[in-house]
Short mmCIF file of C-alpha atoms in Angstrom, two decimals:
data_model
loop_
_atom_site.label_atom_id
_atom_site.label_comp_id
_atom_site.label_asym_id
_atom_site.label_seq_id
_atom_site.Cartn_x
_atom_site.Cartn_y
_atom_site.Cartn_z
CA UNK A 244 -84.21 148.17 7.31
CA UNK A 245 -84.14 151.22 5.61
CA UNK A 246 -80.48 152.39 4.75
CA UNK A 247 -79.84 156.54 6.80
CA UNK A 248 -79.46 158.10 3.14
CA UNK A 249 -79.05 161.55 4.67
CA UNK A 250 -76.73 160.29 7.61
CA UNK A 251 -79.54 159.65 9.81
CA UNK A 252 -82.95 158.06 10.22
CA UNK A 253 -85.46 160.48 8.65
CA UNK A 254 -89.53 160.35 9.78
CA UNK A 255 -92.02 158.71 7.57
CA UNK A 256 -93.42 161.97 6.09
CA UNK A 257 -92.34 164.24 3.37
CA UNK A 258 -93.83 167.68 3.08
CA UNK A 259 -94.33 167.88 -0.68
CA UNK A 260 -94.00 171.41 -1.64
CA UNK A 261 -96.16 170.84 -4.75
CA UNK A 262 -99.72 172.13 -3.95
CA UNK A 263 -98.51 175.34 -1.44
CA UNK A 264 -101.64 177.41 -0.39
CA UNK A 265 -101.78 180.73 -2.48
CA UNK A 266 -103.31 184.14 -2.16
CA UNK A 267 -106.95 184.57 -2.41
CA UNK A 268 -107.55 184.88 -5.80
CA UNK A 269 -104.43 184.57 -7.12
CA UNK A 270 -102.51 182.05 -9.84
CA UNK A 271 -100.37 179.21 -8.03
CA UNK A 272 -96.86 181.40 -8.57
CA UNK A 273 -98.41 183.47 -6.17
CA UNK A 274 -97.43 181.22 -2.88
CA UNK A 275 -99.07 182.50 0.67
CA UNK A 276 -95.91 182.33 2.32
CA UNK A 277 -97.02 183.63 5.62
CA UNK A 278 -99.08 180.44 6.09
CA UNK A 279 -96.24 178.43 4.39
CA UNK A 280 -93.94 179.53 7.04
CA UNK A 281 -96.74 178.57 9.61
CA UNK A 282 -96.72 175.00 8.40
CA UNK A 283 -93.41 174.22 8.06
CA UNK A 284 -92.98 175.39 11.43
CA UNK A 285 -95.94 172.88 12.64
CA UNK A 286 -93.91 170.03 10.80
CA UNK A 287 -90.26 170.59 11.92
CA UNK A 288 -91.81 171.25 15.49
CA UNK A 289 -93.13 167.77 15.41
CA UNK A 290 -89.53 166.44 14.56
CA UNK A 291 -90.39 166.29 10.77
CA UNK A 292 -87.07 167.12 8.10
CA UNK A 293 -87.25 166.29 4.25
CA UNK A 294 -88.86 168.91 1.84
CA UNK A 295 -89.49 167.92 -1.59
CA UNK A 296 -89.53 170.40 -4.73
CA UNK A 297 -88.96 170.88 -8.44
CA UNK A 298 -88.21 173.06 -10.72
CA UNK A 299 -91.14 173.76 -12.61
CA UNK A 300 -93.88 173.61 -9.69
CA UNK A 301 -95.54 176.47 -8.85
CA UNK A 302 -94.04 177.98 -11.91
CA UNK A 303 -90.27 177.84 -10.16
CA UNK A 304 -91.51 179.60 -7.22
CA UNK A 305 -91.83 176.44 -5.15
CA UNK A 306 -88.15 176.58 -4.80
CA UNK A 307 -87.96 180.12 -3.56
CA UNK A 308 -90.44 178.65 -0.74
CA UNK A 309 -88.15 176.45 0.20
CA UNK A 310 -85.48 179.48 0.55
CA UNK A 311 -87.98 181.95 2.08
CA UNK A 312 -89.91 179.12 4.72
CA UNK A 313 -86.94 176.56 5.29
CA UNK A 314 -83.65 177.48 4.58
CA UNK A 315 -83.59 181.02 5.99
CA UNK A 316 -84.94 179.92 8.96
CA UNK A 317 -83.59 176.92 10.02
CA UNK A 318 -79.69 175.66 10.54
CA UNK A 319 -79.03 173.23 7.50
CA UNK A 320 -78.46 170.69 9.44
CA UNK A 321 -81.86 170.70 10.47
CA UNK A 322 -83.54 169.79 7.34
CA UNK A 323 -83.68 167.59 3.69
CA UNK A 324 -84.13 168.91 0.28
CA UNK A 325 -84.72 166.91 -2.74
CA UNK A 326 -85.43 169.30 -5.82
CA UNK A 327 -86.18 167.85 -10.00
CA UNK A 328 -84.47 168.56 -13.15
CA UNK A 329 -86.59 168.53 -16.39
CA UNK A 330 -85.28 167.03 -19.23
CA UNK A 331 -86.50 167.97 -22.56
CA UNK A 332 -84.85 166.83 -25.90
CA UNK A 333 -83.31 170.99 -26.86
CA UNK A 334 -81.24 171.04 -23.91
CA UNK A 335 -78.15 171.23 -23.59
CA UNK A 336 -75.48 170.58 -21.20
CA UNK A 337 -75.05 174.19 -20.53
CA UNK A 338 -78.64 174.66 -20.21
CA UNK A 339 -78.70 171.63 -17.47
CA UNK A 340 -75.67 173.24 -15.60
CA UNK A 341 -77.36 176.33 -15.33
CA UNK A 342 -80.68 174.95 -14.21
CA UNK A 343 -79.40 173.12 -11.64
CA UNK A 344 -77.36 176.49 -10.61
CA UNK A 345 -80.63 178.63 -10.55
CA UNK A 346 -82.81 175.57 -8.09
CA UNK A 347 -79.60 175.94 -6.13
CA UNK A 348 -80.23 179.92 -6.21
CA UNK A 349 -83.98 179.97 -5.74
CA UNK A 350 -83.53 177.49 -2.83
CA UNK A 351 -80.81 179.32 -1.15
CA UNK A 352 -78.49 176.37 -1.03
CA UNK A 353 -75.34 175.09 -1.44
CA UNK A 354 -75.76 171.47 -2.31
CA UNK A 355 -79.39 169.00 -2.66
CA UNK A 356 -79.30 166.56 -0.21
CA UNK A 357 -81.57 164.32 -3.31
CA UNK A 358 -81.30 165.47 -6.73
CA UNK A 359 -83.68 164.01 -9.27
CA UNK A 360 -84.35 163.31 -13.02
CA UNK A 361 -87.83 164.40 -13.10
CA UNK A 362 -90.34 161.95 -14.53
CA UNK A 363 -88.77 159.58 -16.54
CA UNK A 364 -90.42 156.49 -17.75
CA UNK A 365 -90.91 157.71 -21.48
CA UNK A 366 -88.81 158.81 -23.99
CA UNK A 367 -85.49 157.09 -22.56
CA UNK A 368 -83.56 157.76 -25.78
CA UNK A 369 -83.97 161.19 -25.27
CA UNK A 370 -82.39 161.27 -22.21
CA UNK A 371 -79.15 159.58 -24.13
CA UNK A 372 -79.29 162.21 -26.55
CA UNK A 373 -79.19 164.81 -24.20
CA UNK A 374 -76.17 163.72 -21.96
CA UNK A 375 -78.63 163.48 -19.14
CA UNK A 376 -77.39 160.43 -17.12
CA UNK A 377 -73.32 161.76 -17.16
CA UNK A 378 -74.74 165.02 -16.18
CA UNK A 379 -76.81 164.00 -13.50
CA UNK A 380 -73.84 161.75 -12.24
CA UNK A 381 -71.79 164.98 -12.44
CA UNK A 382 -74.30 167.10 -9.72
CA UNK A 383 -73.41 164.20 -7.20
CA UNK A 384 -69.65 164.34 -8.11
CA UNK A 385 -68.82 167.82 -8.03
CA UNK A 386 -70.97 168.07 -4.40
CA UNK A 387 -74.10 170.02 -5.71
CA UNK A 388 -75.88 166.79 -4.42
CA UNK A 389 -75.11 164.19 -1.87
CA UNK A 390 -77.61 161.65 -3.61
CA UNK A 391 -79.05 160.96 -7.17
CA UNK A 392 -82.09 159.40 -8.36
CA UNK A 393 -85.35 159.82 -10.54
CA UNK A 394 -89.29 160.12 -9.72
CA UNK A 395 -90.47 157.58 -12.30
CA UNK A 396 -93.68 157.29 -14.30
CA UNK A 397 -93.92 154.10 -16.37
CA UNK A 398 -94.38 150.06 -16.41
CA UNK A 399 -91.69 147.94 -14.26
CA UNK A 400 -90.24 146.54 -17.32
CA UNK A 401 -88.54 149.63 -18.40
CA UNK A 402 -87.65 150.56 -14.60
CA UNK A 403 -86.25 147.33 -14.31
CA UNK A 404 -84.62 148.11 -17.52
CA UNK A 405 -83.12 151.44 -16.25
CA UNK A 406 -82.09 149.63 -12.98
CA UNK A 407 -80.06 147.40 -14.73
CA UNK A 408 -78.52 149.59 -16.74
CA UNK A 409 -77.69 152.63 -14.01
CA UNK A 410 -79.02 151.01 -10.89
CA UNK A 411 -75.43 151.35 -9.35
CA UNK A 412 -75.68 155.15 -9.16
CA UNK A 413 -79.36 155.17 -8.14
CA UNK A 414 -79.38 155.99 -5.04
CA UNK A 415 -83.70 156.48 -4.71
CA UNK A 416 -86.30 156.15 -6.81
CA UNK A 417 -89.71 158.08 -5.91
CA UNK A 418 -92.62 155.76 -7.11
CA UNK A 419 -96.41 156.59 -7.14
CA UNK A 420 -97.63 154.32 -4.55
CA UNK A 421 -101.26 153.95 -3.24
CA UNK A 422 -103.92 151.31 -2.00
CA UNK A 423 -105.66 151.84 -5.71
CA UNK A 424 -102.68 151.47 -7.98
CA UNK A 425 -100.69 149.00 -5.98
CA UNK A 426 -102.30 146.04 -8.46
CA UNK A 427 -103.25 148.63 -11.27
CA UNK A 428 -102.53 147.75 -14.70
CA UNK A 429 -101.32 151.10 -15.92
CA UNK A 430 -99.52 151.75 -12.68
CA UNK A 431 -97.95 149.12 -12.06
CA UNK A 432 -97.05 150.60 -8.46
CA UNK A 433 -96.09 147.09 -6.72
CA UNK A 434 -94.29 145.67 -9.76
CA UNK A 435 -92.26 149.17 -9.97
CA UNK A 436 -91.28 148.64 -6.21
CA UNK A 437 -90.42 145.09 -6.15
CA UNK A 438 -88.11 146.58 -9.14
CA UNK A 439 -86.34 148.54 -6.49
CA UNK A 440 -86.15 146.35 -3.57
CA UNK A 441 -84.89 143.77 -6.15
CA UNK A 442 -82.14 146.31 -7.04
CA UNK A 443 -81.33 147.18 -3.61
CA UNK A 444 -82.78 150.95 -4.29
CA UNK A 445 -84.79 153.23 -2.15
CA UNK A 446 -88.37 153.78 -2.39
CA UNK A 447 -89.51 157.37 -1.91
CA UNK A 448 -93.57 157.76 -2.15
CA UNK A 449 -95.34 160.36 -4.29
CA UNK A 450 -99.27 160.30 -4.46
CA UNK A 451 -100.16 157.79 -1.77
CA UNK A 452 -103.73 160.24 -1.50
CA UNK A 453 -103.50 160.38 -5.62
CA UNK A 454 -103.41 163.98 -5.79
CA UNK A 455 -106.51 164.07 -2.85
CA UNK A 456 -108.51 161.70 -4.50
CA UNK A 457 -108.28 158.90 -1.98
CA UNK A 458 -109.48 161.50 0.83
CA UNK A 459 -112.71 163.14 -1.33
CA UNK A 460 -114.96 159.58 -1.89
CA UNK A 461 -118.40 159.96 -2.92
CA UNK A 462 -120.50 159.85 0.50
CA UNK A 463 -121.57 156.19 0.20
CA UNK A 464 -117.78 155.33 0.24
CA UNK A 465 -116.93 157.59 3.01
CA UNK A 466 -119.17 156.56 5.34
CA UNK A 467 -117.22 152.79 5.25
CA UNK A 468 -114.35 154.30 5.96
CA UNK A 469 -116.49 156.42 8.84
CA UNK A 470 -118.24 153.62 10.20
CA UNK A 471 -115.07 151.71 10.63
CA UNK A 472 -113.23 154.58 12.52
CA UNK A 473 -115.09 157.79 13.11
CA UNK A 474 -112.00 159.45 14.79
CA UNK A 475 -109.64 160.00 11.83
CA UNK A 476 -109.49 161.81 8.18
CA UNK A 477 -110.30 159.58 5.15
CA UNK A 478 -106.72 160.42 4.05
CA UNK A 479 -104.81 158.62 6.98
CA UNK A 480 -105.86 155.54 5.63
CA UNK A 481 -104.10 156.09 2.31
CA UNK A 482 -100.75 157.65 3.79
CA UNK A 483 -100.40 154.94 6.28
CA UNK A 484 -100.64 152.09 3.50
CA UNK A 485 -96.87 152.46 2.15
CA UNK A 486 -95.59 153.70 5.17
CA UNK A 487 -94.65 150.38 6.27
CA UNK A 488 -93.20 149.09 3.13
CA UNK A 489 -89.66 147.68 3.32
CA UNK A 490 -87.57 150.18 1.99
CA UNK A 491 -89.28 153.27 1.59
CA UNK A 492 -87.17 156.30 2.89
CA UNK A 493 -90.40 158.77 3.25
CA UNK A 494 -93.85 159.27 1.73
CA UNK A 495 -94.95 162.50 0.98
CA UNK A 496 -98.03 164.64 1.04
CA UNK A 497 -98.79 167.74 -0.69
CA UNK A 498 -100.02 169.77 1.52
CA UNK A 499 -101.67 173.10 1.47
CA UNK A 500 -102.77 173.85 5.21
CA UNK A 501 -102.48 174.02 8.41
CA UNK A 502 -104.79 171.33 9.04
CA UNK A 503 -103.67 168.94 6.95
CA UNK A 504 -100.32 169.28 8.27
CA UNK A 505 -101.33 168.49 11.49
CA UNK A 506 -103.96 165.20 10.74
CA UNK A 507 -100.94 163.86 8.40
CA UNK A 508 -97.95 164.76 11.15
CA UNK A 509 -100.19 162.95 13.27
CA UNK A 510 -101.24 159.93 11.58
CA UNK A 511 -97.35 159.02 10.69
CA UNK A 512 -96.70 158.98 14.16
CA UNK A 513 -99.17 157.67 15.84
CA UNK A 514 -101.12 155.51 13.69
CA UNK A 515 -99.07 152.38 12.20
CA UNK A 516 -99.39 150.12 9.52
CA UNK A 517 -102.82 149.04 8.51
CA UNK A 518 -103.71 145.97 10.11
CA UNK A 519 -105.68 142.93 8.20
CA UNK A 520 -108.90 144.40 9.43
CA UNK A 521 -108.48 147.94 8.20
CA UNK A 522 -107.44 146.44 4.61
CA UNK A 523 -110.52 144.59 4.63
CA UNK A 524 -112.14 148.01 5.05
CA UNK A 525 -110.08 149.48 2.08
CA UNK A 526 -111.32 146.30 0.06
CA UNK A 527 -115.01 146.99 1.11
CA UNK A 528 -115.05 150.61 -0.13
CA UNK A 529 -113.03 150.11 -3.39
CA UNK A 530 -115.89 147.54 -4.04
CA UNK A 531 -118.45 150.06 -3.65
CA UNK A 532 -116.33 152.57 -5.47
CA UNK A 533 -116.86 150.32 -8.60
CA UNK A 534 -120.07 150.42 -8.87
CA UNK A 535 -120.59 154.04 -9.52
CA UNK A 536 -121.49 153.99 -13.29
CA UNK A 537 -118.33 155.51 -15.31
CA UNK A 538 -117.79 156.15 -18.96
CA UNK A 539 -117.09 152.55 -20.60
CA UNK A 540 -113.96 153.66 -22.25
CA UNK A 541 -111.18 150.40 -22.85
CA UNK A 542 -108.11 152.74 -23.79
CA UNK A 543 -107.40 151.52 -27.41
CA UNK A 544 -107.26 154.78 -28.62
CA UNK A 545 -109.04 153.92 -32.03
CA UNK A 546 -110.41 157.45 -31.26
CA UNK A 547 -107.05 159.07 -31.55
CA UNK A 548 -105.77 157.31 -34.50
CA UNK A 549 -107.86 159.45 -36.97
CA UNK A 550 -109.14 162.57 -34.98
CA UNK A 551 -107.79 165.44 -37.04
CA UNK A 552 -107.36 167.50 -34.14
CA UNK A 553 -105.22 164.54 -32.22
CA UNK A 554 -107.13 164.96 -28.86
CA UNK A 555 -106.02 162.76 -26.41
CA UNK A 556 -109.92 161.22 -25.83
CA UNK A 557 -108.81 158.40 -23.54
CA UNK A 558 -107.14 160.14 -21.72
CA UNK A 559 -109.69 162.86 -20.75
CA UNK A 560 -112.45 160.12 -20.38
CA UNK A 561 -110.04 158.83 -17.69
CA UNK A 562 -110.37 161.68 -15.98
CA UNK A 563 -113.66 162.68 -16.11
CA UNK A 564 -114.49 158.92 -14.72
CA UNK A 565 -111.72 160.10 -12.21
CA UNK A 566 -113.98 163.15 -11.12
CA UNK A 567 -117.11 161.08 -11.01
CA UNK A 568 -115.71 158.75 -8.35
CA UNK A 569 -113.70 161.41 -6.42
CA UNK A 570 -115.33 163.97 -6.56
CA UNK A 571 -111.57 166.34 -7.05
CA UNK A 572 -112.16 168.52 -9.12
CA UNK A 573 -108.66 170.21 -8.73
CA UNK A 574 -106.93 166.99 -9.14
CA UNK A 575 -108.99 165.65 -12.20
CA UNK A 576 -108.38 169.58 -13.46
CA UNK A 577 -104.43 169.32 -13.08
CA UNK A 578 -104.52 165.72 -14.55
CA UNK A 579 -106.25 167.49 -17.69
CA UNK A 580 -103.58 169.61 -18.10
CA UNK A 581 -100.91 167.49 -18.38
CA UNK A 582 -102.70 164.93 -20.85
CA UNK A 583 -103.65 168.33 -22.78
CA UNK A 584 -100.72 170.19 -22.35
CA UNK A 585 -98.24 168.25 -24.49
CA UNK A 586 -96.37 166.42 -21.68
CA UNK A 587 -94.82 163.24 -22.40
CA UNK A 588 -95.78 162.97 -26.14
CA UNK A 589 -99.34 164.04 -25.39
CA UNK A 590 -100.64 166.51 -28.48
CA UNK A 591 -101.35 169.65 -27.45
CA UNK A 592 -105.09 169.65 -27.81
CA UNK A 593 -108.37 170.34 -25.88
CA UNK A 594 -112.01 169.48 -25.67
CA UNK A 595 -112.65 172.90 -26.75
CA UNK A 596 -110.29 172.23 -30.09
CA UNK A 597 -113.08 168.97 -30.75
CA UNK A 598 -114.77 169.83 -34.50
CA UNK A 599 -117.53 167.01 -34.14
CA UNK A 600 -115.95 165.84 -37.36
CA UNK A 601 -117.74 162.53 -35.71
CA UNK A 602 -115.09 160.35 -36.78
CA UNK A 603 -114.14 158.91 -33.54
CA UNK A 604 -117.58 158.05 -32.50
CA UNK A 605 -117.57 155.89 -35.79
CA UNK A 606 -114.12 154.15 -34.68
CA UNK A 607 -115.29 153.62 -30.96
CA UNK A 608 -115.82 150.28 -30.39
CA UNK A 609 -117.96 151.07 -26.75
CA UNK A 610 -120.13 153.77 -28.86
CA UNK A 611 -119.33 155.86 -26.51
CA UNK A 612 -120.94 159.84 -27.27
CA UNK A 613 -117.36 161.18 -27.58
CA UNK A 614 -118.67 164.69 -28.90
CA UNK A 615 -120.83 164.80 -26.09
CA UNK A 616 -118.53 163.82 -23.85
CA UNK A 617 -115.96 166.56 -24.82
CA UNK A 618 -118.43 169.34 -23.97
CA UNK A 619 -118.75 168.16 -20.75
CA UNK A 620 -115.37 168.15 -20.31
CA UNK A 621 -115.03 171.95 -21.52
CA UNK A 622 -117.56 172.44 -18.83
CA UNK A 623 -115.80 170.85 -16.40
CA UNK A 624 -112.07 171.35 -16.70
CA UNK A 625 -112.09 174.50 -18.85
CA UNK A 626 -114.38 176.99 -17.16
CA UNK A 627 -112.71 180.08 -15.64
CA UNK A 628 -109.64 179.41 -17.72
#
């Protein structure tokens, strides 16, 4: 039975406020909140509550979304916020205070009803360093938030690890959970949740469509997914598949219209858990989904190890096998910008900084083009940039 974090029983989807629609034309910080004030209107109409944020997303202007489509609008009783505070290894305890001051600003709130660490999994020591843990026991103690936690990205040894070592302040943890990484290696998405149903924690769901991916299939696996139920979106299949998981609080969903608030308000409550049949269905088209050809790259980074440039090859490999099975071009695109960008101990470099030096087609044990690959990948996830 899941445990009434926010004093009451909350429904099984969280409007992720992560991937708002924005103007025609425009860069993501500029948020069409006319239509965002249309779908949260849709969602709370159908008896739907918790809002999840952070502080960087739409360049900090996800928050003020929050202020301009919830909070302004609605009694605060009538809704759930849960916002994310970066951590990086230069800040300092001032710099935290005030951070979590200006979320509370931009969101036009007193308090957080969930207050997270945002993506930890990597670099624990730095979060020592920094103070991070007594500070973010601090935003629960002096009110700011009525529950702490952490969205987590690692393996289940080191959440097990951090369980152990703060599990009695944890009051959620929000997991990536979907039908494709519940057994993945990398993942690890059932061995991170059995982590927190062993610790007595709460599960909250990120990515159960990973990013879209699970609801854009190339046509051969959509139509197994069609022929076994014509009448609903490729996507309900993936939100519905943690939805009934023991413990989870909510799963959320990033979306960014109308529509897809109302096929997702709909499928949480009307559809159910999967049954035996429909997961045979899921096994049938993840079948099919490996045999579409994909770059034979094994992850052991021999590439990296001498590149002068320090491009994170496997990574972007990943994701352009990622676009060849999806087909999400937006999701593989944001994907490349985090293992590009620098985030969590990722160098800085791009495709486009590649010298065809050559040197890590020489240490590739698959003989995989790499050069080749890496214009392809300028094509692909740099154009219009």
């Amino acid at each position: 039975m899941v445990k009434e974090y926010f004093g009451k029983p909350i429904k099984k989807l969280g409007f992720g406020f992560m991937r708002l629609p924005t103007l025609p034309g425009k860069p993501e910080s500029e948020i069409d909140y006319e239509l965002v004030k249309k779908m949260v209107d849709l969602y709370m109409e159908r008896g739907f509550t918790y809002y999840d944020t952070a502080y960087g997303y739409h360049s900090g202007k996800s928050e003020e979304a929050i202020r301009i489509a919830v909070s302004e609008r609605y009694d605060r009783d009538k809704f759930q916020v849960t916002t994310k505070l970066p951590v990086r290894e230069m800040l300092t305890q001032d710099d935290l205070k005030q951070m979590t001051q200006t979320s509370l600003d931009r969101a036009g709130l007193e308090y957080f009803d969930l207050y997270f660490l945002h993506g930890i999994g990597r670099g624990l020591e730095m979060l020592d360093k920094t103070g991070a843990w007594d500070y973010w026991r601090s935003v629960k103690d002096t009110g700011k938030a009525k529950n702490i936690g952490f969205s987590f990205h690692g393996d289940a040894d080191t959440l097990n690890k951090i369980l152990d070592e703060h599990g009695k302040d944890v009051d959620i943890v929000q997991l990536q959970i979907n039908y494709l990484d519940w057994e993945d290696k990398e993942v690890q998405s059932k061995k991170c949740y059995d982590a927190c149903v062993a610790h007595g924690v709460g599960v909250i769901v990120m990515e159960p469509v990973k990013g879209g991916s699970l609801a854009n299939f190339t046509p051969e696996v959509q139509s197994i997914f069609k022929k076994a139920n014509p009448d609903v979106s490729i996507a309900s299949w993936a939100l519905r598949f943690p939805m009934a998981l023991d413990g989870v609080v909510t799963v959320l969903s990033g979306m960014s219209d109308l529509e897809q608030v109302d096929d997702n308000t709909k499928t949480a409550d009307n559809m159910g858990a999967l049954s035996d049949a429909e997961m045979k269905v899921i096994a049938e088209a993840m079948e099919e989904l490996a045999k579409i050809p994909t770059i034979p790259c094994t992850q052991c980074r021999y590439c990296v190890d001498d590149c002068p440039q320090k491009i994170n090859t496997p990574g972007i490999l990943r994701l352009m096998n990622d676009y060849t099975k999806y087909q999400n071009l937006p999701g593989s695109r944001r994907g490349y910008g985090m293992v590009t960008g620098g985030m969590w101990g990722n160098t800085p470099a791009k495709s486009s900084d590649c010298v065809a030096c050559g040197v890590c087609e020489l240490r590739c044990p698959q003989k995989i083009d790499i050069i080749e690959k890496h214009k392809e990948a300028v094509a692909l996830f740099e154009a219009g940039e």
